[in-house]
mmCIF file with all atom_site columns, C-alpha atoms in Angstrom:
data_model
loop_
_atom_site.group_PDB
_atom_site.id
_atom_site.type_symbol
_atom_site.label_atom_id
_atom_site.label_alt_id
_atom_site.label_comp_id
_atom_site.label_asym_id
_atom_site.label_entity_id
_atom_site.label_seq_id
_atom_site.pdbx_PDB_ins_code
_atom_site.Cartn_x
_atom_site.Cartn_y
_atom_site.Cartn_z
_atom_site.occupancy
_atom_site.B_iso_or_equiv
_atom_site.pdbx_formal_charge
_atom_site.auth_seq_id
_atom_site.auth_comp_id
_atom_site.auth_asym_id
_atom_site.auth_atom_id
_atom_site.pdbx_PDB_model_num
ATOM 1   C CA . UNK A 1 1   ? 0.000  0.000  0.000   1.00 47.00 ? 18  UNK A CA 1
ATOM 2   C CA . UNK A 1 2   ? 2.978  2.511  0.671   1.00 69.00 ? 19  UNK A CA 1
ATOM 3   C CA . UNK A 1 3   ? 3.364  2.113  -3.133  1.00 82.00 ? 20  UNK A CA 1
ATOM 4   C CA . UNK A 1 4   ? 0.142  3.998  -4.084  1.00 87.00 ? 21  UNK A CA 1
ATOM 5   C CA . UNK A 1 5   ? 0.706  6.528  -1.295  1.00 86.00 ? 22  UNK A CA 1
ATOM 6   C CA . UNK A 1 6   ? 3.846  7.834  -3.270  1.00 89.00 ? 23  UNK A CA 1
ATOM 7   C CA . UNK A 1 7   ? 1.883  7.559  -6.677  1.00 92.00 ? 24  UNK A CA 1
ATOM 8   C CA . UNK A 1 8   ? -1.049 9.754  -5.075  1.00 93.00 ? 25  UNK A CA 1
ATOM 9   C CA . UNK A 1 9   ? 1.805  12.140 -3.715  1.00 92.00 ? 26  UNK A CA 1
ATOM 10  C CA . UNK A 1 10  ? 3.169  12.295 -6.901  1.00 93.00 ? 27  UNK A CA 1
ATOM 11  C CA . UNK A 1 11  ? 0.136  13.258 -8.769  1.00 94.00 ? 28  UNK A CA 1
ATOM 12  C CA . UNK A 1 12  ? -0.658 16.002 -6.079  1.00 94.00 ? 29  UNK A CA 1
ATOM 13  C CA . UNK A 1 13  ? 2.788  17.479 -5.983  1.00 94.00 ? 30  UNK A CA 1
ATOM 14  C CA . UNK A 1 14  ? 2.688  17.824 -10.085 1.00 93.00 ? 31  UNK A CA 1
ATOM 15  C CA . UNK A 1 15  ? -0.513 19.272 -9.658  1.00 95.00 ? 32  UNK A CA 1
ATOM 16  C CA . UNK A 1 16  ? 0.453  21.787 -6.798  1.00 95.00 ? 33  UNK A CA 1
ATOM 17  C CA . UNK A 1 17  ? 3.320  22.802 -8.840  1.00 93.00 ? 34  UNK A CA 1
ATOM 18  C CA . UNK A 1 18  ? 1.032  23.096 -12.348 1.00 90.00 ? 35  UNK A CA 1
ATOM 19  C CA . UNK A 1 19  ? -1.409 25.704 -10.540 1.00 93.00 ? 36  UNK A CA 1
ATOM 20  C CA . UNK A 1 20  ? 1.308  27.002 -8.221  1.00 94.00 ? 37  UNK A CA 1
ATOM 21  C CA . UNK A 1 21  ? 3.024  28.502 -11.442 1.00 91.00 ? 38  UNK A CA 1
ATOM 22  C CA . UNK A 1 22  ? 0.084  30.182 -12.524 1.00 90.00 ? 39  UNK A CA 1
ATOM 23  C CA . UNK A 1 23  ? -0.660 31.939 -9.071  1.00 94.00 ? 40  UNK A CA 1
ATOM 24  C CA . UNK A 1 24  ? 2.835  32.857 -8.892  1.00 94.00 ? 41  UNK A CA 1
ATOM 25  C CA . UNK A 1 25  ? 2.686  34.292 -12.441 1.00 92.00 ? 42  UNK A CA 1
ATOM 26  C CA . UNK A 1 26  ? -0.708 35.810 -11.374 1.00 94.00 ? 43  UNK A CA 1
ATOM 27  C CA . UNK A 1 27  ? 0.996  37.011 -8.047  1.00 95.00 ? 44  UNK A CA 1
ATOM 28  C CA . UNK A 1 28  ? 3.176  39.484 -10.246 1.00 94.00 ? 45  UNK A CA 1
ATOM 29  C CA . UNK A 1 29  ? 0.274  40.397 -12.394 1.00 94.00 ? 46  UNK A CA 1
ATOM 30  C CA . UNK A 1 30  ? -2.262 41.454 -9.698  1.00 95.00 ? 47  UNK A CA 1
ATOM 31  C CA . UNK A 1 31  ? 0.759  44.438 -8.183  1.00 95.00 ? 48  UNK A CA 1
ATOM 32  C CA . UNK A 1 32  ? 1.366  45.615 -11.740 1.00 93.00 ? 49  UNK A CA 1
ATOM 33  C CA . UNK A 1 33  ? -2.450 45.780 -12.327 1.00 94.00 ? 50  UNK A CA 1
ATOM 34  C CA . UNK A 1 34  ? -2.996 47.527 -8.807  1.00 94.00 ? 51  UNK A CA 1
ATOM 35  C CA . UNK A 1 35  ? -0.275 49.850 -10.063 1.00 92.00 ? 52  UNK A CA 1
ATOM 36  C CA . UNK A 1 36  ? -1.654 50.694 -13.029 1.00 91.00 ? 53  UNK A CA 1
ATOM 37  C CA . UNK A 1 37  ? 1.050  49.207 -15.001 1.00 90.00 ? 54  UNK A CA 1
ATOM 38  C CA . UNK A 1 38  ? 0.116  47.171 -18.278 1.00 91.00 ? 55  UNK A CA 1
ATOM 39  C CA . UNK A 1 39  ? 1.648  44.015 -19.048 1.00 90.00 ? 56  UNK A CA 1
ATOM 40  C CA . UNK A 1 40  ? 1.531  40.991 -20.781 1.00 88.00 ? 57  UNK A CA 1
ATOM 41  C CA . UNK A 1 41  ? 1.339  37.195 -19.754 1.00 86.00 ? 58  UNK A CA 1
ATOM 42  C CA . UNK A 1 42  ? 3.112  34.234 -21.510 1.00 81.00 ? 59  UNK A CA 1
ATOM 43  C CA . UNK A 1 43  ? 2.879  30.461 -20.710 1.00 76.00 ? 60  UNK A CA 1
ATOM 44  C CA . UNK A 1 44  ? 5.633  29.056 -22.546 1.00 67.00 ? 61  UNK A CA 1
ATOM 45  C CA . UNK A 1 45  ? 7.159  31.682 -24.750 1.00 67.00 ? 62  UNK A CA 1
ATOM 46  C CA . UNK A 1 46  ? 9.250  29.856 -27.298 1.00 65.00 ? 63  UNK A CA 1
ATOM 47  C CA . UNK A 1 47  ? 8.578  26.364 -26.204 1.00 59.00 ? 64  UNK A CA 1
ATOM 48  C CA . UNK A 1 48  ? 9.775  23.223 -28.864 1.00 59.00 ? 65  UNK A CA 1
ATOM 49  C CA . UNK A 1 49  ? 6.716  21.770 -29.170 1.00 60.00 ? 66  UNK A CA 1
ATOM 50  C CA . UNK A 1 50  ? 4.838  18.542 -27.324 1.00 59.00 ? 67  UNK A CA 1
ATOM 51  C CA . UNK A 1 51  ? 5.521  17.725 -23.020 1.00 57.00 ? 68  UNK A CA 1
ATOM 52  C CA . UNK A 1 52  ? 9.250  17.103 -23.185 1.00 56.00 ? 69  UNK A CA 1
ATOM 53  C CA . UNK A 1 53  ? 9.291  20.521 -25.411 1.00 52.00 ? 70  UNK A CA 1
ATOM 54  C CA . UNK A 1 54  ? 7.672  22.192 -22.849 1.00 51.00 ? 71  UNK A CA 1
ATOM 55  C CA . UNK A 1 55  ? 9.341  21.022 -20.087 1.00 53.00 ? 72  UNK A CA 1
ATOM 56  C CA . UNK A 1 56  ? 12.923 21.583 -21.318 1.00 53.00 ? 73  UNK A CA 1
ATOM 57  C CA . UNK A 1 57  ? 12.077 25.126 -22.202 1.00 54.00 ? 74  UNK A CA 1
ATOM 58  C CA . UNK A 1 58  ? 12.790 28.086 -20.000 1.00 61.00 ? 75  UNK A CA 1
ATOM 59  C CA . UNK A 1 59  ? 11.148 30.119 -18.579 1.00 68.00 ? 76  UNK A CA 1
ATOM 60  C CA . UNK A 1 60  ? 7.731  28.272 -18.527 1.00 71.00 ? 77  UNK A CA 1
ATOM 61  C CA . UNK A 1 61  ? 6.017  31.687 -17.791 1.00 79.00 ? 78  UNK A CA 1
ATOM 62  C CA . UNK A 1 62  ? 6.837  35.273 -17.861 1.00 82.00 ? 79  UNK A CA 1
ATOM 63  C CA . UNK A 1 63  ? 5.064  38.468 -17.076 1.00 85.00 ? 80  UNK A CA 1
ATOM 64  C CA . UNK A 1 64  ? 6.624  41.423 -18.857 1.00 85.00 ? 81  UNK A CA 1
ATOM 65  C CA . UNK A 1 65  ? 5.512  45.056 -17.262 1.00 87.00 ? 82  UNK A CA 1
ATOM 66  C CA . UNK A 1 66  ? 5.104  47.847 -19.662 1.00 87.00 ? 83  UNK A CA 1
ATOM 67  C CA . UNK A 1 67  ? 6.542  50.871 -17.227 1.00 86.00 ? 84  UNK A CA 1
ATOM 68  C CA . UNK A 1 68  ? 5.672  54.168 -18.634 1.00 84.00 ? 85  UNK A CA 1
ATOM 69  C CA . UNK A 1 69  ? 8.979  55.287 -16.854 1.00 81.00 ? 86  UNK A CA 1
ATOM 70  C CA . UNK A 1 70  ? 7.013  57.522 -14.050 1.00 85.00 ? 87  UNK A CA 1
ATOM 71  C CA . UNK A 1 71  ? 6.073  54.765 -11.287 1.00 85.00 ? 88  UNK A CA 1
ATOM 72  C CA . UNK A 1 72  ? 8.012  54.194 -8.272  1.00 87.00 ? 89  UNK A CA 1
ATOM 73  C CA . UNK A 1 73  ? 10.253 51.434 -8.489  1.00 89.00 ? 90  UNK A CA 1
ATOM 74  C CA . UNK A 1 74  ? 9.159  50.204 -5.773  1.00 93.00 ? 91  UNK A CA 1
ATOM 75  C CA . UNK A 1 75  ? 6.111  48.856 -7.590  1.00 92.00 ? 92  UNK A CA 1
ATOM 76  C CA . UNK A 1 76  ? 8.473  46.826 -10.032 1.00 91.00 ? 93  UNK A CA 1
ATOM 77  C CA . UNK A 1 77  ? 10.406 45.706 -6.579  1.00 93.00 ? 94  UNK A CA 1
ATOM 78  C CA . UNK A 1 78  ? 7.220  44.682 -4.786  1.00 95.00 ? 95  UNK A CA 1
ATOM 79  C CA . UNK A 1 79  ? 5.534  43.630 -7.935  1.00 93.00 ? 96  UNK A CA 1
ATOM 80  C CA . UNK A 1 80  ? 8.619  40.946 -8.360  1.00 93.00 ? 97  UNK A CA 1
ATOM 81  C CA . UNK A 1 81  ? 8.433  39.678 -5.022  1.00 95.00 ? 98  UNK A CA 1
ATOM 82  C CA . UNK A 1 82  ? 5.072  39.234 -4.571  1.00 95.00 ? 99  UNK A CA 1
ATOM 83  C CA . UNK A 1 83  ? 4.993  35.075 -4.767  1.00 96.00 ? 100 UNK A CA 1
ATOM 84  C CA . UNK A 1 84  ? 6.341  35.013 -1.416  1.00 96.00 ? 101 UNK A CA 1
ATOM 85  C CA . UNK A 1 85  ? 2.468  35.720 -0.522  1.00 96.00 ? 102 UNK A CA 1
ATOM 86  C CA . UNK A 1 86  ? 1.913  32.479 -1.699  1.00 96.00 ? 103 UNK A CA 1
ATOM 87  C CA . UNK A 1 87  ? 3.464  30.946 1.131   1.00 95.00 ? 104 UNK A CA 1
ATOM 88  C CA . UNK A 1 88  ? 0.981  32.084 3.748   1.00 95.00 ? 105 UNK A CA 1
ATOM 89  C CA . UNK A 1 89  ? -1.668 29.117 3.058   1.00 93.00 ? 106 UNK A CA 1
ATOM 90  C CA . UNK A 1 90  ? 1.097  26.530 3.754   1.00 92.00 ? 107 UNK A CA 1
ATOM 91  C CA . UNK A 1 91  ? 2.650  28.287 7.120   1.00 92.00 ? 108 UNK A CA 1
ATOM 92  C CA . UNK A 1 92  ? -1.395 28.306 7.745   1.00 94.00 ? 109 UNK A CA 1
ATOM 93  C CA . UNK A 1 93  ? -1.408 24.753 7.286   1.00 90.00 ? 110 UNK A CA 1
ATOM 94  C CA . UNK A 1 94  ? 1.272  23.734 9.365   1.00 89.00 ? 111 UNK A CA 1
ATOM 95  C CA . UNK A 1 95  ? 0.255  26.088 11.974  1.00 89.00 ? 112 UNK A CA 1
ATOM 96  C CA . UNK A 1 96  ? -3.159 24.709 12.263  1.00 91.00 ? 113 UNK A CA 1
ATOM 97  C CA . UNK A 1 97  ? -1.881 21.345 11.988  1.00 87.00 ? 114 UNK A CA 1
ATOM 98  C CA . UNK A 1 98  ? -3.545 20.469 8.454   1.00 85.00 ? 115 UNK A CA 1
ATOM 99  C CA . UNK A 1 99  ? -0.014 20.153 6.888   1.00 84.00 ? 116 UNK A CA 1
ATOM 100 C CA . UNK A 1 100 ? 1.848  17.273 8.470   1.00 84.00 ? 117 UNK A CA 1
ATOM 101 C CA . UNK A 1 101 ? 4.505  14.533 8.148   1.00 81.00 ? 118 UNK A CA 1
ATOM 102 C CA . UNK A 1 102 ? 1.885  12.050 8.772   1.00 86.00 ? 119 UNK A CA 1
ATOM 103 C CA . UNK A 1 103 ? 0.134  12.949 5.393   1.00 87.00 ? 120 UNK A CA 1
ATOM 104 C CA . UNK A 1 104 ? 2.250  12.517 2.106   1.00 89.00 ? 121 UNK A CA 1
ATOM 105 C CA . UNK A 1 105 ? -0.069 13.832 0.219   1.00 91.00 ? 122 UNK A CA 1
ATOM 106 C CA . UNK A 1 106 ? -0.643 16.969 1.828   1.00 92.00 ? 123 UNK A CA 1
ATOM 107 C CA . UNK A 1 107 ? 3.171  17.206 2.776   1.00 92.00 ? 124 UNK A CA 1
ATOM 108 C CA . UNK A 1 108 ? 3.881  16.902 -1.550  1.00 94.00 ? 125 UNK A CA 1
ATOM 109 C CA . UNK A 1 109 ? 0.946  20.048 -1.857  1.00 94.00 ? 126 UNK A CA 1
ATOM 110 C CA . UNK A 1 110 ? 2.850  21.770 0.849   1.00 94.00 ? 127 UNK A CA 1
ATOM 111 C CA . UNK A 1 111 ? 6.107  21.347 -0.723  1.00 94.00 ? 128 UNK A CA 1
ATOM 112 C CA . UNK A 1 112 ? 5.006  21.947 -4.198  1.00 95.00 ? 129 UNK A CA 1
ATOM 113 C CA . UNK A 1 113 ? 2.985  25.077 -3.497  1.00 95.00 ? 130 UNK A CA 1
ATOM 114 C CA . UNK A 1 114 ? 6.427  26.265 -1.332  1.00 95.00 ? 131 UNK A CA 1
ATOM 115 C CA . UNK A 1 115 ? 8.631  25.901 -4.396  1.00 95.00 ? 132 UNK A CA 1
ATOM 116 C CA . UNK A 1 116 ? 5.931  28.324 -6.641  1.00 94.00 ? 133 UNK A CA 1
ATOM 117 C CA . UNK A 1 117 ? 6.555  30.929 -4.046  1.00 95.00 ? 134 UNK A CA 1
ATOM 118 C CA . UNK A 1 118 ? 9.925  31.763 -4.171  1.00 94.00 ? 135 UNK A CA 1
ATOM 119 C CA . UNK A 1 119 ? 11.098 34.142 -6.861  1.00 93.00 ? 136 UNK A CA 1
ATOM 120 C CA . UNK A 1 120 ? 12.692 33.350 -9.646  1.00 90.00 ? 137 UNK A CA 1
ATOM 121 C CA . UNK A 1 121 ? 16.428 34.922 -10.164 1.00 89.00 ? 138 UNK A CA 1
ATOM 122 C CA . UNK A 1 122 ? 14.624 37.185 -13.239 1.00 88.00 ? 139 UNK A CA 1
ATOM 123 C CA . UNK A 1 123 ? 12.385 38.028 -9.663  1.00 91.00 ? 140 UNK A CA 1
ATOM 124 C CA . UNK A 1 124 ? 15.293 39.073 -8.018  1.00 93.00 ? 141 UNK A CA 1
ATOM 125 C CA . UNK A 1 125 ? 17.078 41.120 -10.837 1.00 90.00 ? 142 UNK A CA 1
ATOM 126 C CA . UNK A 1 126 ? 14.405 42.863 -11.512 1.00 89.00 ? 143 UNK A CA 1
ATOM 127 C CA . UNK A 1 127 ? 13.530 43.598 -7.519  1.00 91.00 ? 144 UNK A CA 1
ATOM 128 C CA . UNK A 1 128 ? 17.489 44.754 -7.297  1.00 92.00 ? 145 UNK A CA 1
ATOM 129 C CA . UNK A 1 129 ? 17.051 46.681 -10.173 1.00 90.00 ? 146 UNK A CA 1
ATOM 130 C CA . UNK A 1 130 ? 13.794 48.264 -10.600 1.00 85.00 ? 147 UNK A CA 1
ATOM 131 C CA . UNK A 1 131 ? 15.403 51.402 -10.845 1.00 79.00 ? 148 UNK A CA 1
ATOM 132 C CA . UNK A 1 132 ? 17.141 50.771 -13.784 1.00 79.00 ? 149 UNK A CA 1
ATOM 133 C CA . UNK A 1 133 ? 14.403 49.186 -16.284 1.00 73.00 ? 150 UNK A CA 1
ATOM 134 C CA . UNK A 1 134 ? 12.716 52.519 -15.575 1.00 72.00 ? 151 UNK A CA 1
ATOM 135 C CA . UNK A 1 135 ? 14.888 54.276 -17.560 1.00 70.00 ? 152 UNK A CA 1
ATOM 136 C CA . UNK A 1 136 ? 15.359 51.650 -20.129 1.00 62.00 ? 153 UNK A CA 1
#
C-alpha cells in the first residue's frame, strides 16, 4: 500500500506545482495591475513543441511590465516579489496542523505550493534593479 501513497503524492505534488506557477505568475500580475502598469502574460514563450518541449524550455512563464517610466520602483520591486504571498496558506497549514509529516499527500501540496513561491532569479534582478528598467 505505501506504493500507491507515493503515486497519489506524486500526482498532487505535479498538480500543486502546475497551478502554483500560474498563481505565482498571477501574483506578479495582480501588483502591476494595482499599479496601473500594463503588461503581458506568456505560458511558454518559445517552447519546442509537445511535453518534453515544454518542459525543457525556459522560462515556462513570464510576465513582462510595460513601465511608462514615471512609477516608483518600488512597484516593479514589490511587484517581483510578490509570490512570497503564496506561502501564507502553507505556514497556515502547518500552523493549524492540516499540513503534516503524517500525510504525504498533503506534505507533496505543501512542498510543491512552497517551491511556486519563491522568486525566480529574473524576480530578483528585476527587484534589485527596478530602478534601472525605468529608464530603459
Amino acid at each position: 500500500m505505501i506504493g500507491m501513497d507515493v503515486v497519489v503524492a506524486g500526482c498532487g505534488l505535479v498538480l500543486a506545482v502546475a497551478v502554483g506557477l500560474v498563481a505565482h505568475e498571477w501574483s506578479h500580475a495582480v501588483v502591476l495591475r494595482l499599479a496601473g502598469i500594463e503588461y503581458t502574460i506568456s505560458f511558454a514563450p518559445g517552447h519546442a513543441g509537445g511535453v518534453g518541449g515544454l518542459l525543457a524550455s525556459y522560462p515556462w512563464a513570464v510576465v513582462r511590465p510595460y513601465p511608462t517610466g514615471e512609477e516608483s520602483p518600488w512597484v516593479l520591486r514589490v511587484g517581483a516579489l510578490a509570490p512570497f504571498v503564496l506561502a501564507v496558506p502553507v505556514w497556515w497549514g502547518i500552523g493549524v496542523g492540516v499540513v503534516t509529516t503524517d500525510a504525504p499527500l498533503t506534505m507533496a501540496i505543501a512542498i510543491g505550493w512552497l517551491a511556486c513561491s519563491i522568486p525566480s532569479p529574473q524576480d530578483f534582478s528585476v527587484a534589485f534593479y527596478a530602478d534601472r528598467q525605468l529608464t530603459e
